[in-house]
PDB file of C-alpha atoms in Angstrom:
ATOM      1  CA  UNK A   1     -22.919  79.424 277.684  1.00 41.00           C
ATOM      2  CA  UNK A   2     -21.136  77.629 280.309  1.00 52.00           C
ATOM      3  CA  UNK A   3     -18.783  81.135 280.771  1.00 66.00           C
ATOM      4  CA  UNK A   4     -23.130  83.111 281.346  1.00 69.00           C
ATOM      5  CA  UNK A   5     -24.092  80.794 284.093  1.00 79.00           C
ATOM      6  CA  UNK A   6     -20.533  80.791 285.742  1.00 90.00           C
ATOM      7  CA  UNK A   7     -21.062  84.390 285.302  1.00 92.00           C
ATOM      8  CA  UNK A   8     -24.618  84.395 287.086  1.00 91.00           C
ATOM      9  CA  UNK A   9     -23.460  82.346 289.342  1.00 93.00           C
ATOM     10  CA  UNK A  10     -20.833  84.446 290.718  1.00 95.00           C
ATOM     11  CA  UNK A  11     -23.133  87.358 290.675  1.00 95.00           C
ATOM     12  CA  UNK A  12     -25.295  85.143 292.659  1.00 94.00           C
ATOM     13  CA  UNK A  13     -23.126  84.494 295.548  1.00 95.00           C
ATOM     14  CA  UNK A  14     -21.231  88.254 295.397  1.00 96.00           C
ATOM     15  CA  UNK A  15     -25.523  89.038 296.192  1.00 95.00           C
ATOM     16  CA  UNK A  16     -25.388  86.828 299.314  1.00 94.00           C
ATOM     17  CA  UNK A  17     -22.155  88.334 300.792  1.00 94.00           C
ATOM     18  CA  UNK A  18     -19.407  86.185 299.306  1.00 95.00           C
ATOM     19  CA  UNK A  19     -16.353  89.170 298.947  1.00 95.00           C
ATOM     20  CA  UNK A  20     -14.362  86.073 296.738  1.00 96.00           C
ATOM     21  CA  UNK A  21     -16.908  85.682 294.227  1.00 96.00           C
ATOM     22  CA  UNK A  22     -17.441  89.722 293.832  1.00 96.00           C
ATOM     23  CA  UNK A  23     -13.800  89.750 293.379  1.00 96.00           C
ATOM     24  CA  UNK A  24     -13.439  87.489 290.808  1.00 97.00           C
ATOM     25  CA  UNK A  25     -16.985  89.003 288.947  1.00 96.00           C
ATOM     26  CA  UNK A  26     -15.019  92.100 288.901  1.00 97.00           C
ATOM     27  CA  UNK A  27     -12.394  90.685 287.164  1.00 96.00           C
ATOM     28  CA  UNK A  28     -13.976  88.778 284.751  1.00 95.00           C
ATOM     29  CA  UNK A  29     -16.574  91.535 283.592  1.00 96.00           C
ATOM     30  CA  UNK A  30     -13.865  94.371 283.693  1.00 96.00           C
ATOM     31  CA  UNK A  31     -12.896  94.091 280.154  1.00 95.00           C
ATOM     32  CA  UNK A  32     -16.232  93.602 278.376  1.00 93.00           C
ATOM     33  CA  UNK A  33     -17.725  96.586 280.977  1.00 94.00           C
ATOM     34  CA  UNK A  34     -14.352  98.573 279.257  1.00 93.00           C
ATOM     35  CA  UNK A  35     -15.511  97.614 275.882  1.00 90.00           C
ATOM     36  CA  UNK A  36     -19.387  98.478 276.350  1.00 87.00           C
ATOM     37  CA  UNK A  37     -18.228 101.519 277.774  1.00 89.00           C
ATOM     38  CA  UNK A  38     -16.619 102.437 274.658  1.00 86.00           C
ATOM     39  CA  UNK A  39     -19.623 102.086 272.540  1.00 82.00           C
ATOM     40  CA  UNK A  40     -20.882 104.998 274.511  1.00 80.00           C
ATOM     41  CA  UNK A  41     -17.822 107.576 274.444  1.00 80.00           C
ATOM     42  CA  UNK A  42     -15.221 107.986 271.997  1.00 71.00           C
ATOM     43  CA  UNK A  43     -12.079 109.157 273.902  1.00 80.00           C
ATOM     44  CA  UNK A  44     -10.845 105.764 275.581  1.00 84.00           C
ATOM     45  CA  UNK A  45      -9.771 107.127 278.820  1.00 87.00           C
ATOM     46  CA  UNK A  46     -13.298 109.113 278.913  1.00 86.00           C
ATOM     47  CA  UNK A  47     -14.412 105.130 278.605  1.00 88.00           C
ATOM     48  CA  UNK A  48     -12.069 103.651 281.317  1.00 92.00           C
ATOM     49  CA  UNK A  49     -13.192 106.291 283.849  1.00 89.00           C
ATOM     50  CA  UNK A  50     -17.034 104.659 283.219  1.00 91.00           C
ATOM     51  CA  UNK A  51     -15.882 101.282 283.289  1.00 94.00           C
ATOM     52  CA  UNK A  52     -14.299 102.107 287.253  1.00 94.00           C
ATOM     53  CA  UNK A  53     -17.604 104.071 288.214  1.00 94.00           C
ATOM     54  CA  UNK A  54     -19.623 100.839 286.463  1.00 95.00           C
ATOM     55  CA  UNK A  55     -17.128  98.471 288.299  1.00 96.00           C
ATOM     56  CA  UNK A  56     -17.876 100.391 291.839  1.00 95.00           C
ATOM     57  CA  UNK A  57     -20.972 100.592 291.430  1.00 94.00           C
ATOM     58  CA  UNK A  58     -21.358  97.099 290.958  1.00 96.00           C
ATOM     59  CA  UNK A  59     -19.515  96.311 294.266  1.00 96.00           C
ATOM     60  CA  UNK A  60     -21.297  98.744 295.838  1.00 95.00           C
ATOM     61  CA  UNK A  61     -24.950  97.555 294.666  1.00 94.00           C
ATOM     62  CA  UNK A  62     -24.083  93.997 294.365  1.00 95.00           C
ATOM     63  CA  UNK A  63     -25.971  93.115 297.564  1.00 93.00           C
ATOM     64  CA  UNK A  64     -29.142  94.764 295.908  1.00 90.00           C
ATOM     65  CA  UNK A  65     -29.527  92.205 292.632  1.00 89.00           C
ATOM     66  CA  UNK A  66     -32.317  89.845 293.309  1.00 82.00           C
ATOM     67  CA  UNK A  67     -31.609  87.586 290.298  1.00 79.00           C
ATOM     68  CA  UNK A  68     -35.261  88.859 289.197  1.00 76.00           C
ATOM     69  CA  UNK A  69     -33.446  89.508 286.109  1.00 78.00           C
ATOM     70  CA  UNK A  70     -30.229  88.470 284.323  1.00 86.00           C
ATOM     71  CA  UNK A  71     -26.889  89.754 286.093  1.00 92.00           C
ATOM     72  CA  UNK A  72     -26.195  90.583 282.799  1.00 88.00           C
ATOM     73  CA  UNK A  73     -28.924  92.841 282.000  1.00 86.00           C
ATOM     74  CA  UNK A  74     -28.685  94.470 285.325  1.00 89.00           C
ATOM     75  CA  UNK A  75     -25.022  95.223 284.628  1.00 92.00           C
ATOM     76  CA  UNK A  76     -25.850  96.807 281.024  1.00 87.00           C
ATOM     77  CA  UNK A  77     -28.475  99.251 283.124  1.00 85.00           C
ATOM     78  CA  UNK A  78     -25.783 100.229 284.816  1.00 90.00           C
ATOM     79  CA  UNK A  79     -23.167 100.795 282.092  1.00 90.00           C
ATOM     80  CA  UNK A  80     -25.709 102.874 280.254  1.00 85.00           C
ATOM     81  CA  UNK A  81     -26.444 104.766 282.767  1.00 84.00           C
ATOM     82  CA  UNK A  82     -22.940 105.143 284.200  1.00 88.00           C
ATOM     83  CA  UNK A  83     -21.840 106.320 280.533  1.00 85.00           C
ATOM     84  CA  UNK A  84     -24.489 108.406 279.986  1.00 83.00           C
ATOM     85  CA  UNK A  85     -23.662 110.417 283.890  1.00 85.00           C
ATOM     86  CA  UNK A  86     -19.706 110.313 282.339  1.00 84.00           C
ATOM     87  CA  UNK A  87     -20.493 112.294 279.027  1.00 81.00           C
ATOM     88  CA  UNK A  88     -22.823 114.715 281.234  1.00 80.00           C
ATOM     89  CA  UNK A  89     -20.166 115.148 283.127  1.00 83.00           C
ATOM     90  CA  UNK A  90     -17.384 116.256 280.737  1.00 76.00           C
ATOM     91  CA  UNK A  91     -19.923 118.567 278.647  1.00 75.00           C
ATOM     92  CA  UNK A  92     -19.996 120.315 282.045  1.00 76.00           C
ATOM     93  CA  UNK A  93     -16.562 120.240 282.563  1.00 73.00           C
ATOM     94  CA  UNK A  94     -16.316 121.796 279.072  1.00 68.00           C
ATOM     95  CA  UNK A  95     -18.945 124.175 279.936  1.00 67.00           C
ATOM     96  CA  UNK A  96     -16.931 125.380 282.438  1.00 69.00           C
ATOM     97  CA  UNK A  97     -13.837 125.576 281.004  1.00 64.00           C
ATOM     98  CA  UNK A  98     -15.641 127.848 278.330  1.00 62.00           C
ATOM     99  CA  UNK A  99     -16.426 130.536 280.935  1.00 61.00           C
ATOM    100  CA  UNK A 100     -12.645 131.209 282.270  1.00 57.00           C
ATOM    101  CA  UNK A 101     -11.484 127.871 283.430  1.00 50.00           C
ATOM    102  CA  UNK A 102      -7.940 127.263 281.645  1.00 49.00           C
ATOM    103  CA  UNK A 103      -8.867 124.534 278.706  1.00 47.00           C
ATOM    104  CA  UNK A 104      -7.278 121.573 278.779  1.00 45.00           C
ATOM    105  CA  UNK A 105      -5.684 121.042 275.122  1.00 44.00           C
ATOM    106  CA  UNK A 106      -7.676 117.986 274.437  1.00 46.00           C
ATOM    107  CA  UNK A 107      -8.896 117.788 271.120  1.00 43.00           C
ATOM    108  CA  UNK A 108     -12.563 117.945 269.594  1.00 46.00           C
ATOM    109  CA  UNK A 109     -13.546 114.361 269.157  1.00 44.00           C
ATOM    110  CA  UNK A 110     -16.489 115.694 266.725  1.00 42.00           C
ATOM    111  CA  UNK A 111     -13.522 116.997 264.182  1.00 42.00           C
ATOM    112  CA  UNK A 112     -10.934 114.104 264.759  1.00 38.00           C
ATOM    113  CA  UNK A 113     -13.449 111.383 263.739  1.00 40.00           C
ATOM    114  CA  UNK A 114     -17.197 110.990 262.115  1.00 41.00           C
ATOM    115  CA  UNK A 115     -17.656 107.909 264.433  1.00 44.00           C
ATOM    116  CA  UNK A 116     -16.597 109.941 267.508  1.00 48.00           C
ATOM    117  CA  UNK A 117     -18.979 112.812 266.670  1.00 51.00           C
ATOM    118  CA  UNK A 118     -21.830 110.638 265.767  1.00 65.00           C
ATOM    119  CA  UNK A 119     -21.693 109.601 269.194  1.00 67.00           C
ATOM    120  CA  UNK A 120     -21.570 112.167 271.076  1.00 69.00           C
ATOM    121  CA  UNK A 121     -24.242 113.815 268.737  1.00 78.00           C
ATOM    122  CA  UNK A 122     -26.397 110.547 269.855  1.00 78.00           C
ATOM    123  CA  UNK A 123     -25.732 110.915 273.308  1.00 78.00           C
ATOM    124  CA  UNK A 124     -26.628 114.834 272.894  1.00 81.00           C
ATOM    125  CA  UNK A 125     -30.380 113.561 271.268  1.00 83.00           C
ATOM    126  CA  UNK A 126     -30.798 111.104 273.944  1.00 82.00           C
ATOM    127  CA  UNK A 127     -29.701 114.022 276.617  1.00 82.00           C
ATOM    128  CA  UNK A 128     -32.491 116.213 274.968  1.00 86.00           C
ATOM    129  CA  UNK A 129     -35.082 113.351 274.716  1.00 84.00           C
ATOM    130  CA  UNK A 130     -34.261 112.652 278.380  1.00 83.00           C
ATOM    131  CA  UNK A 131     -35.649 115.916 279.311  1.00 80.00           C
ATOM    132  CA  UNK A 132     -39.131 115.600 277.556  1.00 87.00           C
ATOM    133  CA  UNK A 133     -39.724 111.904 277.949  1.00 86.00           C
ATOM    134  CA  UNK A 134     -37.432 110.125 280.141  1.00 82.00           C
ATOM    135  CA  UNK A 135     -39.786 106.732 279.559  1.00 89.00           C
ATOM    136  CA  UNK A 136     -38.463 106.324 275.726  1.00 89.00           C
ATOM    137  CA  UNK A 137     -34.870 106.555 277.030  1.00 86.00           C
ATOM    138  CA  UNK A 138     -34.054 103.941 278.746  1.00 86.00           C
ATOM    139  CA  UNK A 139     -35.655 101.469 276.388  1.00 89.00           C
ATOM    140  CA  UNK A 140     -33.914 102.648 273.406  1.00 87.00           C
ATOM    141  CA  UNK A 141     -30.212 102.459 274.982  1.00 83.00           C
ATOM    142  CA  UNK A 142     -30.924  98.743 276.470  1.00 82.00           C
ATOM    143  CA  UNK A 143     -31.838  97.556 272.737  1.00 85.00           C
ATOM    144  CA  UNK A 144     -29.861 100.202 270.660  1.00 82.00           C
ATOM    145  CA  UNK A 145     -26.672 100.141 272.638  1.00 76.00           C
ATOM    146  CA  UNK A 146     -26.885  97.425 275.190  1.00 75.00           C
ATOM    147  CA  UNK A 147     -28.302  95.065 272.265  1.00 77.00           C
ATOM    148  CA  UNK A 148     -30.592  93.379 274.344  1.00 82.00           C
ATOM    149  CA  UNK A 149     -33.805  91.851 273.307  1.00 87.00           C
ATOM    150  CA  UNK A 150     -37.208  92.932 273.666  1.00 93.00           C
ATOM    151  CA  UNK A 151     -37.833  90.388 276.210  1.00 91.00           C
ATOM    152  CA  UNK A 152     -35.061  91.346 278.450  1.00 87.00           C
ATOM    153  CA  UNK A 153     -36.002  94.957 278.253  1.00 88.00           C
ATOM    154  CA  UNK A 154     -39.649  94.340 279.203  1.00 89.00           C
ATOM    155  CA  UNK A 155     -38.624  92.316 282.265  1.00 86.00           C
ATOM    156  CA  UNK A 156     -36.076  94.684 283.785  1.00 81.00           C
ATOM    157  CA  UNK A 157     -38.431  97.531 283.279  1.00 84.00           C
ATOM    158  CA  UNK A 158     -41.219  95.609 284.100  1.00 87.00           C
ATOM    159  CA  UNK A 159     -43.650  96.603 281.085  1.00 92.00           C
ATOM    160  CA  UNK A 160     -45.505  94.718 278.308  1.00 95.00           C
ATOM    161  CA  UNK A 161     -42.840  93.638 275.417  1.00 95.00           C
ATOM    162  CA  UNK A 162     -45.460  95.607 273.187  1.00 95.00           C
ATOM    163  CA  UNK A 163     -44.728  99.249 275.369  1.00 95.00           C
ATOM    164  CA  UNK A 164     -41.184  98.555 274.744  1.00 94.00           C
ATOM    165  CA  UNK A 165     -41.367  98.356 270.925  1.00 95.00           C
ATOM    166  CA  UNK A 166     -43.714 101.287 270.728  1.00 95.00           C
ATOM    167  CA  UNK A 167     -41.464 103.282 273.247  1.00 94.00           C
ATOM    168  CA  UNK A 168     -38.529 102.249 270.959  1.00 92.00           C
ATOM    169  CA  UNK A 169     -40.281 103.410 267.702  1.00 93.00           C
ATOM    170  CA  UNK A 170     -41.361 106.724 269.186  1.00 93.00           C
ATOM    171  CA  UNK A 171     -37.616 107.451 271.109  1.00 91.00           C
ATOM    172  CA  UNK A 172     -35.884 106.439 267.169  1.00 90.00           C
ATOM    173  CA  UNK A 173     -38.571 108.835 265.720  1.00 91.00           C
ATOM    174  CA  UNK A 174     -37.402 111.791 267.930  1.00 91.00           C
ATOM    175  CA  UNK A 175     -34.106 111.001 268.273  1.00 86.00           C
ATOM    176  CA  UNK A 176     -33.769 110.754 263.954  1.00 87.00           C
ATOM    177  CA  UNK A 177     -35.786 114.493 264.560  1.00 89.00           C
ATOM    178  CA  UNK A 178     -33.245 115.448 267.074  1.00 84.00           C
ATOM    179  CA  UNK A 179     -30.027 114.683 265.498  1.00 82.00           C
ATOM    180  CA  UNK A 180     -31.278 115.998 262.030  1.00 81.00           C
ATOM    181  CA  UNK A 181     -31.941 119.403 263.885  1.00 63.00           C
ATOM    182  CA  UNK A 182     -28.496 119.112 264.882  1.00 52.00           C
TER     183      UNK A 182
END
């Protein structure tokens, strides 16, 4: 625990200006922000290039966490969200590369691994669920893929703890729907 509040702490003073403490925060959170990333996208370097945007981002938007919430949760937000903007990104490189763009000989993560696919075929539902009800989103990946509790969620997004389970039930519902469709 003592490793949290040093962590809080840090994230704390890196708010009020301190450039040392943001520093070290960036160093210390690198490799779980790298590992969280992962969860999200299957090709590793797909994962590092999230983990720089999430790390940027943080020393860019340090300045605008309150402590209102958990440094930690706020950091998860923006892994999720920073993931989520990196896989839109590639199926939009691929996109392109699909109308006269030379490919890239990268391989198909959906045939070199079921994990890999199941992934991306998650982050495919979510994109889809996204566009007819962005509300069920954003509580699913904080407790599905963040893994944080119900509490946690219903402070950062400032709803009832009762919303968040029922916006939870209903996202699972239609993403289950979404990714049997396929």
């Amino acid at each position: 625990m003592a490793r949290d509040d040093d962590q809080e702490e840090l994230a704390r003073r890196a708010a009020g200006g301190d450039r040392v403490a943001l520093d070290t925060l960036l160093g210390r959170i690198q490799p779980s922000v790298l590992r969280r990333c992962a969860r999200f996208l299957p090709c590793y370097q797909d994962a590092e290039e999230a983990c720089q945007d999430v790390l940027l981002q943080v020393a860019r938007n340090i300045s605008r966490f309150r402590g209102q919430s958990k440094f930690s949760t706020w950091l998860h937000v923006i892994i999720a969200n920073s993931s989520r903007q990196t896989y839109r990104s590639l199926k939009r490189r691929a996109v392109e590369q699909a109308h006269g763009v030379p490919p890239i000989d990268v391989p198909d993560a959906r045939t070199t691994s079921v994990i890999a696919g199941s992934r991306l075929d998650l982050l495919d539902a979510l994109d889809r669920l996204e566009n007819r009800n962005a509300d069920l989103v954003g509580p699913i990946v904080l407790r599905d893929i963040c893994q944080l509790d119900y509490r946690e969620i219903a402070q950062h997004l400032g709803i009832p703890e009762g919303t968040v389970k029922s916006r939870i039930h209903q996202g699972r519902a239609r993403v289950r729907e979404y990714l049997g469709a396929g």
